PDB file of C-alpha atoms in Angstrom:
ATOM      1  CA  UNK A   1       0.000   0.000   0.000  1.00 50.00           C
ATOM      2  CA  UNK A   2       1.659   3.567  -0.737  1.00 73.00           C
ATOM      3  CA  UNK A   3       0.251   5.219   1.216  1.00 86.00           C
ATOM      4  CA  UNK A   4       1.181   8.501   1.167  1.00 93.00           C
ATOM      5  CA  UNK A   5      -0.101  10.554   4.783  1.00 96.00           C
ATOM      6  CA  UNK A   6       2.362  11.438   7.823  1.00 96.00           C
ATOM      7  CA  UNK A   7       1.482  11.979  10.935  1.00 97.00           C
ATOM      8  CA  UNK A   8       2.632  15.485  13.120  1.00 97.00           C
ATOM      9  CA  UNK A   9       4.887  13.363  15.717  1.00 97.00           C
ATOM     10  CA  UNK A  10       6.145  11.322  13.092  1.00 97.00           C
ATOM     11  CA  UNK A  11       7.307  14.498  10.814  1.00 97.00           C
ATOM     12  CA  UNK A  12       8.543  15.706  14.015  1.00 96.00           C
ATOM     13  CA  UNK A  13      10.502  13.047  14.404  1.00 95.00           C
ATOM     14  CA  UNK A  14      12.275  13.369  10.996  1.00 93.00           C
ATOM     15  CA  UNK A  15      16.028  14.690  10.151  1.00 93.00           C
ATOM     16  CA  UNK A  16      14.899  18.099   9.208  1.00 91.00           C
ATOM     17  CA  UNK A  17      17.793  18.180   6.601  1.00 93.00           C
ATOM     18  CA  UNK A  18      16.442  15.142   5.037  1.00 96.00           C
ATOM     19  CA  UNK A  19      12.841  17.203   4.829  1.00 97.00           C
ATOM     20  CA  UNK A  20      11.658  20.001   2.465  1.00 98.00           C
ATOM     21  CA  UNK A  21       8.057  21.022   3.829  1.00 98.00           C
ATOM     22  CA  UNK A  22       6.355  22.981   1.473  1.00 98.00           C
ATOM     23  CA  UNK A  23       3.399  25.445   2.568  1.00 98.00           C
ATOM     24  CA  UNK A  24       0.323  25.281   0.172  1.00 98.00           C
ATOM     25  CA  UNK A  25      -1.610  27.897   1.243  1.00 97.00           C
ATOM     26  CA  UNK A  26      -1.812  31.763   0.778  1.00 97.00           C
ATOM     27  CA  UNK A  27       1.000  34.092   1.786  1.00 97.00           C
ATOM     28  CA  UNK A  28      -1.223  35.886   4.219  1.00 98.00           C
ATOM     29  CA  UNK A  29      -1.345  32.509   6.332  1.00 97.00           C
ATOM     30  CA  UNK A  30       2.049  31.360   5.426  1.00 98.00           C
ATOM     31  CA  UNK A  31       2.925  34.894   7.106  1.00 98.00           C
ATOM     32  CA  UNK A  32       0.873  34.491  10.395  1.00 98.00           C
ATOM     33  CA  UNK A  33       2.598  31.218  11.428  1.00 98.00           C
ATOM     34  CA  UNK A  34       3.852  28.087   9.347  1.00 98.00           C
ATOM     35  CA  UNK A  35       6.013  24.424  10.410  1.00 98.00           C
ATOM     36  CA  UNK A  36       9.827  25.682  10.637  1.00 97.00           C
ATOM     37  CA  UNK A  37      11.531  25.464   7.211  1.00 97.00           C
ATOM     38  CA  UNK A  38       9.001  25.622   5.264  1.00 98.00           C
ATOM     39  CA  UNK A  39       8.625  27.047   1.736  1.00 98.00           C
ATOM     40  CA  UNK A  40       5.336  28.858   0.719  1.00 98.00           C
ATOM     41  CA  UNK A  41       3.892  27.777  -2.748  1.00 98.00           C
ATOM     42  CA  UNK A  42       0.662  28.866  -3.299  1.00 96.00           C
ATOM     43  CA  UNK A  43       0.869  28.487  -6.909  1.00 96.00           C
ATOM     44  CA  UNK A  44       0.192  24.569  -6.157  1.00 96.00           C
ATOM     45  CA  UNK A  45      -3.609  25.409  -5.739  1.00 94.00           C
ATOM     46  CA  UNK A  46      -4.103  28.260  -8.054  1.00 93.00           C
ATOM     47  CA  UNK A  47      -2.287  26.785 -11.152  1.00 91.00           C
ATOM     48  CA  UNK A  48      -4.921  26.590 -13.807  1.00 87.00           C
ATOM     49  CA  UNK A  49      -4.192  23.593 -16.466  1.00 83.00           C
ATOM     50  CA  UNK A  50      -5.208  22.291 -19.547  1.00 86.00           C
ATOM     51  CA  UNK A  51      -4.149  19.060 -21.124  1.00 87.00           C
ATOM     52  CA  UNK A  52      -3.125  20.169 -24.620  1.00 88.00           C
ATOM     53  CA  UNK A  53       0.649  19.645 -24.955  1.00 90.00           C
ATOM     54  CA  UNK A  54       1.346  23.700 -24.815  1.00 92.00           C
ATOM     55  CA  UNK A  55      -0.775  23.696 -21.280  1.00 91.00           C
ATOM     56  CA  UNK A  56       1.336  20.187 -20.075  1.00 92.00           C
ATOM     57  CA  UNK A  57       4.726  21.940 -21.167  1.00 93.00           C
ATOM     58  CA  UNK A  58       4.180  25.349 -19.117  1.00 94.00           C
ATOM     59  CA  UNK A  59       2.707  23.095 -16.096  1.00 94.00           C
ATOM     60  CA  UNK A  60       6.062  21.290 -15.908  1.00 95.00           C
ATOM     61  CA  UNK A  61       8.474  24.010 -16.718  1.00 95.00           C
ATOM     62  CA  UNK A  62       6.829  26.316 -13.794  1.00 95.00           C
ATOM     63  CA  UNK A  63       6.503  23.638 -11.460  1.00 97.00           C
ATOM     64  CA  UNK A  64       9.941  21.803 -11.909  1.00 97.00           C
ATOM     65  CA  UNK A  65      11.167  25.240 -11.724  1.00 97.00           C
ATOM     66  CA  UNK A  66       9.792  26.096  -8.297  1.00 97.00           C
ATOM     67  CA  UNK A  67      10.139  22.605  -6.580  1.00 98.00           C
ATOM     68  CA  UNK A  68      14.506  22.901  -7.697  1.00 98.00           C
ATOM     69  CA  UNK A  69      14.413  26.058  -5.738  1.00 98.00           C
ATOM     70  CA  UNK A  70      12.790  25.039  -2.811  1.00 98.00           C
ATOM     71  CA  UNK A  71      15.291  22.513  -2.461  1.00 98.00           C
ATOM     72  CA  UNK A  72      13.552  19.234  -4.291  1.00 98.00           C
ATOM     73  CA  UNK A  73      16.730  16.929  -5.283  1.00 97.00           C
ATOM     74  CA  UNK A  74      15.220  13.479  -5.426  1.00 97.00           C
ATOM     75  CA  UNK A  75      16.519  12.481  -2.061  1.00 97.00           C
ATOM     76  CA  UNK A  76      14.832  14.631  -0.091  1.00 97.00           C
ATOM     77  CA  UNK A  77      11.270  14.216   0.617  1.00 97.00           C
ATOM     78  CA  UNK A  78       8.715  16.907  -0.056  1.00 98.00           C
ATOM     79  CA  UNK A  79       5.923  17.068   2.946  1.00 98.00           C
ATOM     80  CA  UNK A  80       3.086  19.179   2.007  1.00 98.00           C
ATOM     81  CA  UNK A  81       0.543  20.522   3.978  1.00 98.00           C
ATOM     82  CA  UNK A  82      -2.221  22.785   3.792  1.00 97.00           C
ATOM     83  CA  UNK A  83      -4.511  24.124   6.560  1.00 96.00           C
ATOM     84  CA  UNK A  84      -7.013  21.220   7.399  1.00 94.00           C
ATOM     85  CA  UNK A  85      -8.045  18.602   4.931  1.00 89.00           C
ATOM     86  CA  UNK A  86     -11.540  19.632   4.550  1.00 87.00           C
ATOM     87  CA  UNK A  87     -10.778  23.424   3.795  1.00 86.00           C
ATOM     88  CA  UNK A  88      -7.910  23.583   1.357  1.00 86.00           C
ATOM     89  CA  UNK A  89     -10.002  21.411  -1.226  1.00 88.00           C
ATOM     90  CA  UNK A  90      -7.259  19.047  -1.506  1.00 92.00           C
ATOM     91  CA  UNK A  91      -4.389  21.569  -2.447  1.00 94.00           C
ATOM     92  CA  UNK A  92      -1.767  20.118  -0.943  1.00 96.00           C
ATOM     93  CA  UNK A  93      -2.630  16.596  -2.564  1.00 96.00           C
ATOM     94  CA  UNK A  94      -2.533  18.808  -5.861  1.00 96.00           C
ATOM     95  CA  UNK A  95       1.109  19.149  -4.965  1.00 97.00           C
ATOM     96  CA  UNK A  96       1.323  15.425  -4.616  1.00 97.00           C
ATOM     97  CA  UNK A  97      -0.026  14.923  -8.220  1.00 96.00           C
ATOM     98  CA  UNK A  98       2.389  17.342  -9.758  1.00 96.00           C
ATOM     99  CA  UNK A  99       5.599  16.613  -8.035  1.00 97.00           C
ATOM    100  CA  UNK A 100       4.244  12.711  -8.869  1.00 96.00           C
ATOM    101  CA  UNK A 101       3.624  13.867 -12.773  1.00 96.00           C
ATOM    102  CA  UNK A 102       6.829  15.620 -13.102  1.00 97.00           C
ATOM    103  CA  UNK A 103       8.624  12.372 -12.201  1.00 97.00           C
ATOM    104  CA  UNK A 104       9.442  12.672  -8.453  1.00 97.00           C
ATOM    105  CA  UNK A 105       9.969   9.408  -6.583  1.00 96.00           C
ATOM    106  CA  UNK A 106       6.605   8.429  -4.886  1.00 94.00           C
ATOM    107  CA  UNK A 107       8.219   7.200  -1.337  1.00 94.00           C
ATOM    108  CA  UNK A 108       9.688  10.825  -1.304  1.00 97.00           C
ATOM    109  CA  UNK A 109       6.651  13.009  -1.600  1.00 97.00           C
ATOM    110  CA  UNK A 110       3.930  12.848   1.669  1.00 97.00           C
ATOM    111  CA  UNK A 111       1.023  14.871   2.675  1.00 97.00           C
ATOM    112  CA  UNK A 112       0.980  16.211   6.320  1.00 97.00           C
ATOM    113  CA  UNK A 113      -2.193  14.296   7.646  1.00 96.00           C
ATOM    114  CA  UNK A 114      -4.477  17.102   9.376  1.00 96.00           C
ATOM    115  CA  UNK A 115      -2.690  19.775   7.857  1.00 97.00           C
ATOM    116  CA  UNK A 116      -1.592  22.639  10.083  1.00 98.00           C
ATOM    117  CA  UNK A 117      -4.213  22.658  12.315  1.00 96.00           C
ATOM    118  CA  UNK A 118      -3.073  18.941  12.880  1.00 97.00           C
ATOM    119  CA  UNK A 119       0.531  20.395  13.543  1.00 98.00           C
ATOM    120  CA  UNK A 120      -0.852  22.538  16.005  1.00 98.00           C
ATOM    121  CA  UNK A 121      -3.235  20.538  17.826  1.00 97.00           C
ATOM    122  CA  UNK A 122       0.030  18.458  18.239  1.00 97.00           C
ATOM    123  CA  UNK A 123       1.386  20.890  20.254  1.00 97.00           C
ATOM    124  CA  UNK A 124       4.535  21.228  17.550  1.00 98.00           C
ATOM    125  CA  UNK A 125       6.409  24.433  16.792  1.00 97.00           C
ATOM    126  CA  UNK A 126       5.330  27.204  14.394  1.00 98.00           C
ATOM    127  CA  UNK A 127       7.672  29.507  12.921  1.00 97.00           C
ATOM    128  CA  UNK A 128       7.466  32.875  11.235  1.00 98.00           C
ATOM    129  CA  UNK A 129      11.050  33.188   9.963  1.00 96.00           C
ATOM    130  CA  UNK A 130      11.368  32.932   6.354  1.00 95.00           C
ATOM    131  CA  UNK A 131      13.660  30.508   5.015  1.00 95.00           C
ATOM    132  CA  UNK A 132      15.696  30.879   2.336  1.00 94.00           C
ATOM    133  CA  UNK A 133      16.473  27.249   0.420  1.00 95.00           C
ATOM    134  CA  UNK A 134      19.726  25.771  -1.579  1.00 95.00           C
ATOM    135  CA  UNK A 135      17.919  25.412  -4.612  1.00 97.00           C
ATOM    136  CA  UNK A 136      18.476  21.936  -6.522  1.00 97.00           C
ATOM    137  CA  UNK A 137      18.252  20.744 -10.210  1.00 97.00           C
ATOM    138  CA  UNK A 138      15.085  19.155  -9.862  1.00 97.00           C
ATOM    139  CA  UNK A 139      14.797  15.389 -11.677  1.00 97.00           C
ATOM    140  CA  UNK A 140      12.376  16.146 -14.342  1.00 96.00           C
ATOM    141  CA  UNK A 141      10.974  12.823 -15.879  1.00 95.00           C
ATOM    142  CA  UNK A 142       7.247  13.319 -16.785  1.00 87.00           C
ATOM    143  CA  UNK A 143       7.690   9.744 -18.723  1.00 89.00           C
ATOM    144  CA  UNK A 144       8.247   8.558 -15.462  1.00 91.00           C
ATOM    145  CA  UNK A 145       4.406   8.247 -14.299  1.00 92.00           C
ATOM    146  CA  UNK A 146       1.252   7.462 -16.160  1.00 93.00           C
ATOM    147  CA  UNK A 147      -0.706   9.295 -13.226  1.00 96.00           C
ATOM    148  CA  UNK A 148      -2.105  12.163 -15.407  1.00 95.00           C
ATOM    149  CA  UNK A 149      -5.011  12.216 -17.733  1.00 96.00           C
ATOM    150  CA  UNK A 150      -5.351  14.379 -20.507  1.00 94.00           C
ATOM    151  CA  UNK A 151      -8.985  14.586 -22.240  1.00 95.00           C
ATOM    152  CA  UNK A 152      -8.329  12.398 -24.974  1.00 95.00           C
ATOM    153  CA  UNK A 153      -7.605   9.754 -22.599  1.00 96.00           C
ATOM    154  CA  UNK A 154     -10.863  10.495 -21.056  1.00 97.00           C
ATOM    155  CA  UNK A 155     -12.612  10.756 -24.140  1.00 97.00           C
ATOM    156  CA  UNK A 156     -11.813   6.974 -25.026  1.00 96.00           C
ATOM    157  CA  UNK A 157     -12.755   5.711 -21.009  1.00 95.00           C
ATOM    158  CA  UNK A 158     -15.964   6.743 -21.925  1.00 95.00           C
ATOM    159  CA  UNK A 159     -16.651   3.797 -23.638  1.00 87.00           C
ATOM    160  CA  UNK A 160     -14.845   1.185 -21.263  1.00 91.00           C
ATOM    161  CA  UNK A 161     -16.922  -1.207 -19.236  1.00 92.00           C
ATOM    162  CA  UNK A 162     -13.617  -1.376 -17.507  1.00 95.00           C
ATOM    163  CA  UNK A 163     -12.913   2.153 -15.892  1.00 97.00           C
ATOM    164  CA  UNK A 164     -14.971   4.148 -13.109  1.00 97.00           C
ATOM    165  CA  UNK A 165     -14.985   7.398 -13.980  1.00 98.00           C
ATOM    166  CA  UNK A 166     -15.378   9.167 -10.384  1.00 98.00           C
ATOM    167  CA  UNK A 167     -16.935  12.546 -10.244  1.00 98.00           C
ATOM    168  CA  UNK A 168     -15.977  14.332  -6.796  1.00 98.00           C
ATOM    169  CA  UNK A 169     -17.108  17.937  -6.732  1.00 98.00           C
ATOM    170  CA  UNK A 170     -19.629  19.071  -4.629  1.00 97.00           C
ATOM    171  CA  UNK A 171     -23.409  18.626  -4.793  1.00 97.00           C
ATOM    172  CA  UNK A 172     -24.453  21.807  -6.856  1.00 97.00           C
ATOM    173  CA  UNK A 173     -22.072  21.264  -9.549  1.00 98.00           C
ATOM    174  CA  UNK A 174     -23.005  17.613  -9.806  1.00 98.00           C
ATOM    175  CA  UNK A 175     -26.609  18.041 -10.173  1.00 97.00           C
ATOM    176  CA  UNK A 176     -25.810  20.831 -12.944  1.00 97.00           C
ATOM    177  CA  UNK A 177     -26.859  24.199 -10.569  1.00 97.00           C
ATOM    178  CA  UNK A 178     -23.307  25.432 -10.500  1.00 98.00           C
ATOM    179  CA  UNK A 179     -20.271  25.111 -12.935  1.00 97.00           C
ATOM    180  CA  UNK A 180     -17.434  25.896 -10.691  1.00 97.00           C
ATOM    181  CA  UNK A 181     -16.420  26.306  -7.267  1.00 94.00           C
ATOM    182  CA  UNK A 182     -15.933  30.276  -8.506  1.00 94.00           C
ATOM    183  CA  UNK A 183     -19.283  30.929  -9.036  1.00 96.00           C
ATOM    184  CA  UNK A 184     -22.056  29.309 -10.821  1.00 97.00           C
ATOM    185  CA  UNK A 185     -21.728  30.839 -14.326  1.00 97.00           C
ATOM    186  CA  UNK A 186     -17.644  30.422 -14.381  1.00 97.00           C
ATOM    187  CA  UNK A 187     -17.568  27.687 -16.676  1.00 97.00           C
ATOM    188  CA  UNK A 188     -20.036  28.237 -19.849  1.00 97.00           C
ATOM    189  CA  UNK A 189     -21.369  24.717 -18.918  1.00 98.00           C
ATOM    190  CA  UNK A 190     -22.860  22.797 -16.171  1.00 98.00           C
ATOM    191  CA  UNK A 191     -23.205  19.253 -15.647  1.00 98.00           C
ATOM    192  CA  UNK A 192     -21.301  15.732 -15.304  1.00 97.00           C
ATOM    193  CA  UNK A 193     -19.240  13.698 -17.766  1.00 97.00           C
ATOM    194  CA  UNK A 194     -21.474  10.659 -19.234  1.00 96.00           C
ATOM    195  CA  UNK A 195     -21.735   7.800 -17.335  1.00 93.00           C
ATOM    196  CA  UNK A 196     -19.880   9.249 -13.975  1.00 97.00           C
ATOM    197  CA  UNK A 197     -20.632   8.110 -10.548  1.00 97.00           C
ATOM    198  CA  UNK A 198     -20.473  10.572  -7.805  1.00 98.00           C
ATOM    199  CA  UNK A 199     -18.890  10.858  -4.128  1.00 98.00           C
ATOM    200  CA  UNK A 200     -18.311  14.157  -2.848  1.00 97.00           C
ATOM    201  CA  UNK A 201     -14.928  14.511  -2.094  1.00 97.00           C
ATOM    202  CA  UNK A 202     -16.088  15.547   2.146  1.00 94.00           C
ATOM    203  CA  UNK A 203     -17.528  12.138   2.212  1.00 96.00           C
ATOM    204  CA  UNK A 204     -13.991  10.614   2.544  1.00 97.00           C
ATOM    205  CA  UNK A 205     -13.141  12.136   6.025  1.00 95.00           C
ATOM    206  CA  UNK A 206     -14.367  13.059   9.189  1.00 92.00           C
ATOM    207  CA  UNK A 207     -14.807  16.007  10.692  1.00 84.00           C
ATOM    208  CA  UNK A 208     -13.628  17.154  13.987  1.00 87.00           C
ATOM    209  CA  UNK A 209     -11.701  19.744  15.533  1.00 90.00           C
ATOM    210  CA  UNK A 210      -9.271  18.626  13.251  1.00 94.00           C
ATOM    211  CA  UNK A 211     -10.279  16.997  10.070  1.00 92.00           C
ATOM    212  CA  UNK A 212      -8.709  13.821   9.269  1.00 94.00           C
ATOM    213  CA  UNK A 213      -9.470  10.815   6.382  1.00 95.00           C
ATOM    214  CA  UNK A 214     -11.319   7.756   7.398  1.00 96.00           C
ATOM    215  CA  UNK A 215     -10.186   4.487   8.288  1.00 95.00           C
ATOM    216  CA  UNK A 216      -9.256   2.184   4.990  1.00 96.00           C
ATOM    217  CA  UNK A 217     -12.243   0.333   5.409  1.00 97.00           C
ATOM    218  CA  UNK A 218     -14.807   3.298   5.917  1.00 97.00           C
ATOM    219  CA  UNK A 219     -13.166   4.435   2.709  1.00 97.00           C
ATOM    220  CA  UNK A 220     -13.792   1.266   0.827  1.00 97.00           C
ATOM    221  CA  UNK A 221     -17.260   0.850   2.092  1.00 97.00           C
ATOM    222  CA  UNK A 222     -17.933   4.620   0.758  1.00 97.00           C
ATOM    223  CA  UNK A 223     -16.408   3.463  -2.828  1.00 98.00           C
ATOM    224  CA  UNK A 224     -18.356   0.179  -2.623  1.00 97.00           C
ATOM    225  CA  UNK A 225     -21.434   2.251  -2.840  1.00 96.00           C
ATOM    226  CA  UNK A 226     -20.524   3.096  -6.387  1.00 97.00           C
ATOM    227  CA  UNK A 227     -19.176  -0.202  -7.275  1.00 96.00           C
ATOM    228  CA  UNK A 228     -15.345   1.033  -7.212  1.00 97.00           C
ATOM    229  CA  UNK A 229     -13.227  -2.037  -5.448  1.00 96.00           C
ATOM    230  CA  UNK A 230      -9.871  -2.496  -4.492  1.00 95.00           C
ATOM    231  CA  UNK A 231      -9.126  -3.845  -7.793  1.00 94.00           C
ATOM    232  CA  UNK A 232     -11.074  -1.394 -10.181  1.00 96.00           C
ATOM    233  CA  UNK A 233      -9.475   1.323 -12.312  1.00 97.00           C
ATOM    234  CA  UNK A 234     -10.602   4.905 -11.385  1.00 98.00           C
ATOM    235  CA  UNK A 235     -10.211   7.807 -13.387  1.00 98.00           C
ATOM    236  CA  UNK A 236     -10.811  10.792 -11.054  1.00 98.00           C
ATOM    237  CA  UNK A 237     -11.871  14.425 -12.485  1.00 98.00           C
ATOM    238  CA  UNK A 238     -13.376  17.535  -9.849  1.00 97.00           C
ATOM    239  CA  UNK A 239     -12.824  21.283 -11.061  1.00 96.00           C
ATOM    240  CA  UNK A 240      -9.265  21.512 -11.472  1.00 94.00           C
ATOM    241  CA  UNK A 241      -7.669  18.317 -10.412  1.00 93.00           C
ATOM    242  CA  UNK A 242      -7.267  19.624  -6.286  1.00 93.00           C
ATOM    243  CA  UNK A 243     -10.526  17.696  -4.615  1.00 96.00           C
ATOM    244  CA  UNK A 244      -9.956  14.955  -7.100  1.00 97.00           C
ATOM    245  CA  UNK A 245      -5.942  14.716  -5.748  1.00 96.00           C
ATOM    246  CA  UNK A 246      -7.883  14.489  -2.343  1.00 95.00           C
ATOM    247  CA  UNK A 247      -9.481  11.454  -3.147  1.00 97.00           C
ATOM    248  CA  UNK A 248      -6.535  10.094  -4.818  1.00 96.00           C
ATOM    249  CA  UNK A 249      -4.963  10.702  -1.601  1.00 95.00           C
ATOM    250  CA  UNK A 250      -7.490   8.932   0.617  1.00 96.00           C
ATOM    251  CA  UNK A 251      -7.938   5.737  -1.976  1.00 96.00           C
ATOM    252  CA  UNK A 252      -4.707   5.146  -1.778  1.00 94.00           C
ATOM    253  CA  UNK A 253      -4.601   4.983   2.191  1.00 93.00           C
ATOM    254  CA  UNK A 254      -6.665   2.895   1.588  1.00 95.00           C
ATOM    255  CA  UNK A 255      -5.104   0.679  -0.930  1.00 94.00           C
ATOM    256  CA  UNK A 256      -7.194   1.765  -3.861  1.00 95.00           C
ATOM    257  CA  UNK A 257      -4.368   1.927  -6.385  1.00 94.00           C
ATOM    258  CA  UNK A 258      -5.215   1.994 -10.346  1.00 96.00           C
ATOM    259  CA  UNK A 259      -6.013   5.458 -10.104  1.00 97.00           C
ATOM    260  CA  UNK A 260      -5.582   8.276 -12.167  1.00 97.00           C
ATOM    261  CA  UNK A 261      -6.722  11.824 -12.802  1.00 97.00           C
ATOM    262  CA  UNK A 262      -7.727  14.254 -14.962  1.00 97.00           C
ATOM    263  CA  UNK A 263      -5.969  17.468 -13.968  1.00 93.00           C
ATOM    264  CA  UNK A 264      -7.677  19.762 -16.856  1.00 94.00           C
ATOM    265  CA  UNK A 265     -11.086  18.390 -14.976  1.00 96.00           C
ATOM    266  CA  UNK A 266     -14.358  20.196 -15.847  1.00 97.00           C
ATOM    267  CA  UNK A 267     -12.513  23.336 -16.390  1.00 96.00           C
ATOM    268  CA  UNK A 268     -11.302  22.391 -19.593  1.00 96.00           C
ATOM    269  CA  UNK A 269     -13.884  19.527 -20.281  1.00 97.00           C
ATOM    270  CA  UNK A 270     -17.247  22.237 -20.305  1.00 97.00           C
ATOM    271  CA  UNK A 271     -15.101  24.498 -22.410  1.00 96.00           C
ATOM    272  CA  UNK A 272     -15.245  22.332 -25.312  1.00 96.00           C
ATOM    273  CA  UNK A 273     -18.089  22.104 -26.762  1.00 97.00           C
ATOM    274  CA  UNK A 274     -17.131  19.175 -28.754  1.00 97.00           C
ATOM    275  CA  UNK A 275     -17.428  16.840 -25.867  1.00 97.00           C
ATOM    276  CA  UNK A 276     -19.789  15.169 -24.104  1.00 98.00           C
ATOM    277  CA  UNK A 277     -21.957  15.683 -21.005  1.00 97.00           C
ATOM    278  CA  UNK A 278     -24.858  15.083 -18.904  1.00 96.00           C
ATOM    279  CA  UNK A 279     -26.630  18.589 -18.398  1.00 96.00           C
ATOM    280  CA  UNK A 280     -29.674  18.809 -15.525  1.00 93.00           C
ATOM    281  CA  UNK A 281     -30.639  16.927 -12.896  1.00 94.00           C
ATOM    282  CA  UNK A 282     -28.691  13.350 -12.446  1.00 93.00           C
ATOM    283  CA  UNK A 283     -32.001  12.076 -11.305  1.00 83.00           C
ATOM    284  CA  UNK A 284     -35.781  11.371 -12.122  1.00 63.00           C
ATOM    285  CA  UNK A 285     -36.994  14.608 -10.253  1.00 57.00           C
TER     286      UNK A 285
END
C-alpha cells in the first residue's frame, strides 16, 4: 500500500535536513505562522491547467522550476501541507499529483495528515522566519508516471466497461446548478461527464476539531457504494484536479491503487463544446 499521509509526531521526528516542507496555502497565512523550514507555494492550488501539450509543457516548466528552488533533489522528501483537509479542497494533494507527474519518486513526496491545524493541535512548533532554500536541479521525468489524464484519454474511457470514472465535486455542480467552485456561471457549462458516478470529495473524512481521512475500510465501504473495489481502475476528475488529488490521496490509504486523474477536470472539459456531457438533474426529479 503507498500510502502517502504522515502523521505530526512522526514528521517531528524526521532529520529536518532530510525534509523540504512545502506550505500550500496563501502568503497571508504562510505569514501568520507556518512548520519551521518551510517554503510557501501557493501556486500549487491556483495553477490553472489544460491538457493540450502547450498547457502540459508550461505546467512542468513552472513547477519543476519552483520545486529545484525550494530545495527538491530526489533524495529529499517533499511534505506538504495545507490548513485542514476539509478546507484547502485538496491543495496540498494537488502538490502530490504534480511533483508525482513531473517524475518525483513516490516514497519521497507525503502529505501532512491534518494539515496545520493537525501540527498545532500536536502541540509542535510554528515559525514565522522565512527561510531561504539551496535550490536543486530538480529530476524532471514526466515519462516517469502514467498518473495524469489528458482529455483524450478520457474521451476513449468513456466507452470502457472497464474504468470508473469518479466525479468528486460538490453537490451543486453535480446536479448541474453550478459550474465551478468560482461561481455558478464560471464555466459556460454545467453538468457531469457521461456515465460518472459521484462521491463528494467531504464524504472521505471526518470532521472534527481537526479533520482527518477515514479508516481504509470506511473508505472502501464509501467506494463500494458506487461499485469502485480495491481492484477497479478509477479515473478521477473535480474542477481543477485539487478535490480529485484528495481522493486520490485517501484511496490510496486505503489501498485503492489503479487510479488516475484528470488534472484539466471540468474546467477544460465544459469548455469544449465538442465533448460530451450530462446537463440537468442526475435524477428522475
Amino acid at each position: 500500500m503507498s500510502n502517502p499521509l504522515i502523521e505530526p509526531q512522526d514528521l517531528k521526528s524526521l532529520d529536518s535536513g532530510a525534509i523540504v516542507p512545502i506550505d500550500t496555502r496563501s502568503p497571508e497565512a504562510y505569514a501568520a505562522g507556518h512548520l519551521p523550514g518551510a517554503i510557501n507555494m501557493p501556486e500549487i492550488f491556483t495553477f490553472l491547467a489544460t491538457s493540450t501539450p502547450e498547457g502540459l509543457a508550461e505546467l512542468e516548466q513552472q513547477f519543476s522550476d519552483k520545486f529545484g528552488a525550494a530545495g527538491l533533489d530526489g533524495e529529499k522528501t517533499a511534505v506538504l501541507y495545507e490548513d485542514a483537509m476539509d478546507t484547502g479542497f485538496g491543495q496540498s494533494c494537488r502538490g502530490l499529483f504534480l511533483l508525482e507527474h513531473l517524475g518525483y519518486p513516490k516514497d519521497k513526496i507525503s502529505i501532512l495528515h491534518g494539515g496545520f491545524q493537525g501540527w498545532v493541535a500536536a502541540g509542535l512548533p510554528v515559525s514565522t522566519d522565512t527561510p531561504a532554500p539551496v535550490a536543486a536541479a530538480f529530476p524532471l521525468d514526466s515519462g516517469a508516471s502514467d498518473v495524469m489524464l489528458d482529455k483524450d484519454d478520457v474521451l476513449a474511457a468513456l466507452s470502457r466497461d472497464d474504468v470508473v470514472l469518479l466525479d468528486v465535486r460538490d453537490v451543486d455542480e453535480w446536479i448541474a446548478e453550478s459550474s465551478s467552485p468560482y461561481g455558478k456561471e464560471f464555466c459556460p457549462r454545467k453538468g457531469r461527464l457521461p456515465d460518472a458516478v459521484w462521491i463528494e470529495w467531504y464524504r472521505f473524512m471526518k470532521p472534527g476539531d481537526v479533520a482527518r481521512f477515514k479508516s481504509p475500510a470506511e473508505i472502501r465501504a464509501e467506494c463500494d457504494s458506487v461499485g469502485i473495489s480495491p481492484n477497479s481502475e478509477v479515473f478521477l476528475y473535480c474542477f481543477k484536479g485539487a478535490r480529485a488529488s484528495n481522493t486520490l490521496v485517501a484511496l490510496r490509504s486505503a489501498g485503492i491503487e489503479n487510479v488516475r486523474l484528470y488534472f484539466g477536470s471540468w474546467n477544460e472539459w465544459s469548455r469544449d463544446p465538442s465533448l460530451p456531457i450530462e446537463e440537468g438533474l442526475p435524477f428522475v426529479a
